[in-house]
PDB file of C-alpha atoms in Angstrom:
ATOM      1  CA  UNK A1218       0.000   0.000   0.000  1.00  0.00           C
ATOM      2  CA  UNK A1219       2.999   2.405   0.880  1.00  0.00           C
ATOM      3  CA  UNK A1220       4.221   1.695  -2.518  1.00  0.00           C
ATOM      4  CA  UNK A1221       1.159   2.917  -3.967  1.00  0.00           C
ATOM      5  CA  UNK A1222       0.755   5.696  -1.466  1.00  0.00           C
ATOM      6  CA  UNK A1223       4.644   7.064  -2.953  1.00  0.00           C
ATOM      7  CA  UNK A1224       3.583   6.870  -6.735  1.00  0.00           C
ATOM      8  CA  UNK A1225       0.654   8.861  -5.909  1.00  0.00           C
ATOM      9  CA  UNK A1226       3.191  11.456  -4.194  1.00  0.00           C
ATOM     10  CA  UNK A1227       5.195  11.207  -6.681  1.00  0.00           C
ATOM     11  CA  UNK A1228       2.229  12.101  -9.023  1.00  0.00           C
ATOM     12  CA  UNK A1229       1.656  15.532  -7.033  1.00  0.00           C
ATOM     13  CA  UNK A1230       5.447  16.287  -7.579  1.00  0.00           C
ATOM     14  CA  UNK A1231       5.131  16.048 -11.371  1.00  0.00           C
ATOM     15  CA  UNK A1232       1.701  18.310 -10.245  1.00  0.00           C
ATOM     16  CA  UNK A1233       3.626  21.152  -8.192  1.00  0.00           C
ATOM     17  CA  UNK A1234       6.364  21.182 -10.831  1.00  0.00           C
ATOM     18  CA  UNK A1235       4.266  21.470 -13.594  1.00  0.00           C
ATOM     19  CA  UNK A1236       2.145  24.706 -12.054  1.00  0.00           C
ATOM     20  CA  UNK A1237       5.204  26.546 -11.225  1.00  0.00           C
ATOM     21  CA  UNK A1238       5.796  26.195 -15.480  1.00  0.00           C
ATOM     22  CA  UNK A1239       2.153  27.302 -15.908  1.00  0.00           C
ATOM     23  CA  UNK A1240       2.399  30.255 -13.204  1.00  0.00           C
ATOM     24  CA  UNK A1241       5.626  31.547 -14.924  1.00  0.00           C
ATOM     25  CA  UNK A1242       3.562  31.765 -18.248  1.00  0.00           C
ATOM     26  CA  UNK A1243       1.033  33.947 -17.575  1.00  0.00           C
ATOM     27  CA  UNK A1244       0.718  37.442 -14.848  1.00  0.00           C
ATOM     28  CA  UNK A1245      -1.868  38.540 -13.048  1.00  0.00           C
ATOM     29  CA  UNK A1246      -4.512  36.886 -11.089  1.00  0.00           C
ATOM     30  CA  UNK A1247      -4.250  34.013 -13.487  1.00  0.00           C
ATOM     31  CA  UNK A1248      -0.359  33.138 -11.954  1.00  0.00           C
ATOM     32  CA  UNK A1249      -1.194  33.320  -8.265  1.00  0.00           C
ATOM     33  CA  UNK A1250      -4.288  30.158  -9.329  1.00  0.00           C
ATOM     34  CA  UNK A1251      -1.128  28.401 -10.560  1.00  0.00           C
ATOM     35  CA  UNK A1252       1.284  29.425  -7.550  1.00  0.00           C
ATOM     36  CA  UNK A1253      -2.470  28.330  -4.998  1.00  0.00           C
ATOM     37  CA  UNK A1254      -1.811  24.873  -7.561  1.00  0.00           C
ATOM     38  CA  UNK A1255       1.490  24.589  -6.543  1.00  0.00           C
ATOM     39  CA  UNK A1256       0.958  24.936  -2.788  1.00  0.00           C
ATOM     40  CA  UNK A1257      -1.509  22.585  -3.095  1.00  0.00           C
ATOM     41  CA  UNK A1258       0.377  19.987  -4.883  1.00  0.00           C
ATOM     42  CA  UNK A1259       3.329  20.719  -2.799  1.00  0.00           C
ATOM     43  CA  UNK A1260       1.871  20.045  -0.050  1.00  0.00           C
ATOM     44  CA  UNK A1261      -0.068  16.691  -0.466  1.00  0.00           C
ATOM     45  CA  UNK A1262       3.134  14.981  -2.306  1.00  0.00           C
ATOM     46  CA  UNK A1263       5.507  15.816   1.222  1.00  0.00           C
ATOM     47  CA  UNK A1264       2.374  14.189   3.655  1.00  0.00           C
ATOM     48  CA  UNK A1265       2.041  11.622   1.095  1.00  0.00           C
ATOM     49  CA  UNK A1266       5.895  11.256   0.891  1.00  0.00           C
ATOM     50  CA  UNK A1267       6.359  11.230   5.194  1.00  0.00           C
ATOM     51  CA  UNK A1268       3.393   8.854   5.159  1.00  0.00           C
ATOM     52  CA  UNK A1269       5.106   6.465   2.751  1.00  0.00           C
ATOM     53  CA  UNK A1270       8.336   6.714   4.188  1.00  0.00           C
ATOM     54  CA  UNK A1271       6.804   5.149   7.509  1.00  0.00           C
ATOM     55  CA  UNK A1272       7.323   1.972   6.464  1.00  0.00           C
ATOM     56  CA  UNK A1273       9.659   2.051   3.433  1.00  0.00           C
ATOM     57  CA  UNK A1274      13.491   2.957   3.953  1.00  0.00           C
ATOM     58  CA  UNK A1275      14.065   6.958   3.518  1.00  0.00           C
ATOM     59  CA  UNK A1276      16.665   6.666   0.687  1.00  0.00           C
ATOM     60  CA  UNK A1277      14.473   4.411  -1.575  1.00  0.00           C
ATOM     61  CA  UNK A1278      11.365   6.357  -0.970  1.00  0.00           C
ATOM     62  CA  UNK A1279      13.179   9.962  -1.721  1.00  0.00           C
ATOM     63  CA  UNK A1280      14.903   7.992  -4.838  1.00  0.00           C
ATOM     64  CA  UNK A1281      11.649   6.891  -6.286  1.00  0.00           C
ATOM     65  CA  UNK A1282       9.695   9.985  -5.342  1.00  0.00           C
ATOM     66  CA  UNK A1283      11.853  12.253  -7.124  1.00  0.00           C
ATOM     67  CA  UNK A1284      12.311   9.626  -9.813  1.00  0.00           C
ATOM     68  CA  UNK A1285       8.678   9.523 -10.553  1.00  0.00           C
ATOM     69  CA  UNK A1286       8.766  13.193 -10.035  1.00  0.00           C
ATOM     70  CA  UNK A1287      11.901  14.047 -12.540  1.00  0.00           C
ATOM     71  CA  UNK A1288       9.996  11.635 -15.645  1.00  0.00           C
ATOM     72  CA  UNK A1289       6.972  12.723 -14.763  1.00  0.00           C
ATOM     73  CA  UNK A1290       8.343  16.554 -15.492  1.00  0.00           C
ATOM     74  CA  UNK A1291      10.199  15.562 -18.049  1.00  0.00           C
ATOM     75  CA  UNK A1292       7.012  14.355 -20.347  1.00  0.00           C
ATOM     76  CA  UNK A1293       4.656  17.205 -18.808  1.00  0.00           C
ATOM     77  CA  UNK A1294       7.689  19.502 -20.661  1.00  0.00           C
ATOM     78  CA  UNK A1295       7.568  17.526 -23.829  1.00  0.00           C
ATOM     79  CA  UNK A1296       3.730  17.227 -24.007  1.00  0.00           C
ATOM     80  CA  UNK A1297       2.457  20.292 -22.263  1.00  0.00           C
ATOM     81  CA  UNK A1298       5.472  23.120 -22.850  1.00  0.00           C
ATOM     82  CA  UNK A1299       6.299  21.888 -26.405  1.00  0.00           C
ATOM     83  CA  UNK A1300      10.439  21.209 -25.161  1.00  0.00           C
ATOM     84  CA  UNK A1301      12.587  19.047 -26.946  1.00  0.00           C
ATOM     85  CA  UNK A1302      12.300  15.114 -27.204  1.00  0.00           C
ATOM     86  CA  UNK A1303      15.928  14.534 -28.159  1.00  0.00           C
ATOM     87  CA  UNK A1304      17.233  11.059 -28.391  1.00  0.00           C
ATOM     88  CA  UNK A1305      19.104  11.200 -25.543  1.00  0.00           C
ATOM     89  CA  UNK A1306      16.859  13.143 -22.865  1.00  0.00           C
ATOM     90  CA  UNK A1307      14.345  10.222 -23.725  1.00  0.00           C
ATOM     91  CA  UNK A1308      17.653   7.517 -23.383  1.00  0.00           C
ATOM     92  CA  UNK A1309      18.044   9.079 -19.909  1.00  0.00           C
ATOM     93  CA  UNK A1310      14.794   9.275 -18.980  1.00  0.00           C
ATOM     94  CA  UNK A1311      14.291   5.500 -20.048  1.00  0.00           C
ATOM     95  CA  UNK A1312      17.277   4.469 -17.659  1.00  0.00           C
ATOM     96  CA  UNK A1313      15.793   6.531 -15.053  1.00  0.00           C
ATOM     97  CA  UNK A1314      13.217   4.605 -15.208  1.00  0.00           C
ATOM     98  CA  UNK A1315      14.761   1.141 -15.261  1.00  0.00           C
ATOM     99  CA  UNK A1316      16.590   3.007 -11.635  1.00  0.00           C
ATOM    100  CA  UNK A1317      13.209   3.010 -10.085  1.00  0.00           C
ATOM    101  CA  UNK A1318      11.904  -0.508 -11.068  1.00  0.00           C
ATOM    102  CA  UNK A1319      14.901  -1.607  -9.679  1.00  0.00           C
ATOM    103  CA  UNK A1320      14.788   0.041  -6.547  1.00  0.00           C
ATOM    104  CA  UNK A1321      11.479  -1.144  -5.798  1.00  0.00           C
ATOM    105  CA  UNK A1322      12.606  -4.546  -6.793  1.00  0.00           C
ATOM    106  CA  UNK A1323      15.427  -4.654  -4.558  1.00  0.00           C
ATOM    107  CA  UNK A1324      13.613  -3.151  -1.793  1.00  0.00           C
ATOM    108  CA  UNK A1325      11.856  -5.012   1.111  1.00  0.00           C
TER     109      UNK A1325
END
C-alpha cells in the first residue's frame, strides 16, 4: 500500500512542478491560481511522501519519489510546454526509469 501511497506522491510532484511552469507563463490573477496549484500539490506529495516513508526505507522512498517526479516533469515539458524530445533526454529518462523498477525490486 505504501508503494502505492509514494507513486501517488510522486504524481503531485510532477503536479507542483508542472504549475510553477504554468504560473511563470502567464501574470496577473491568473499566476497566483497556478502558484495556490502549486501549494496545493506541494503540499499533499511531502504528507504523502512522510506517510510512505513510515514503512519504506528513507533513501528508496526519496529515490523513487523524485524519480517519478523528474519523468513525470520531463514528459509534462515535452507534451504540455512543447520542449525538446531529443534522443538522448528520452535515453536518460528511459534508464531513469529502469533506476526506479529496480529500486522497488530490490527493496523489502
Amino acid at each position: 500500500m505504501n508503494w502505492i501511497i509514494l507513486v501517488i506522491a510522486g504524481l503531485f510532484e510532477v503536479g507542483f512542478a508542472s504549475c510553477l511552469g504554468k504560473a511563470k507563463e502567464t501574470s496577473g490573477a491568473e499566476s497566483y491560481i497556478w502558484y495556490g496549484g502549486f501549494l496545493i500539490c506541494l503540499t499533499i506529495s511531502m504528507v504523502l511522501l512522510i506517510k510512505a516513508s513510515e514503512t519504506l526505507p528513507i533513501g528508496t522512498a526519496y529515490a523513487v519519489w523524485t524519480g517519478i517526479g523528474a519523468v513525470g516533469t520531463v514528459l509534462m515539458g515535452v507534451f504540455v510546454f512543447h520542449e525538446p524530445a531529443t534522443f538522448w533526454r528520452i535515453f536518460f529518462i528511459c534508464t531513469l526509469i529502469a533506476s526506479i523498477v529496480g529500486l522497488k525490486a530490490v527493496s523489502n
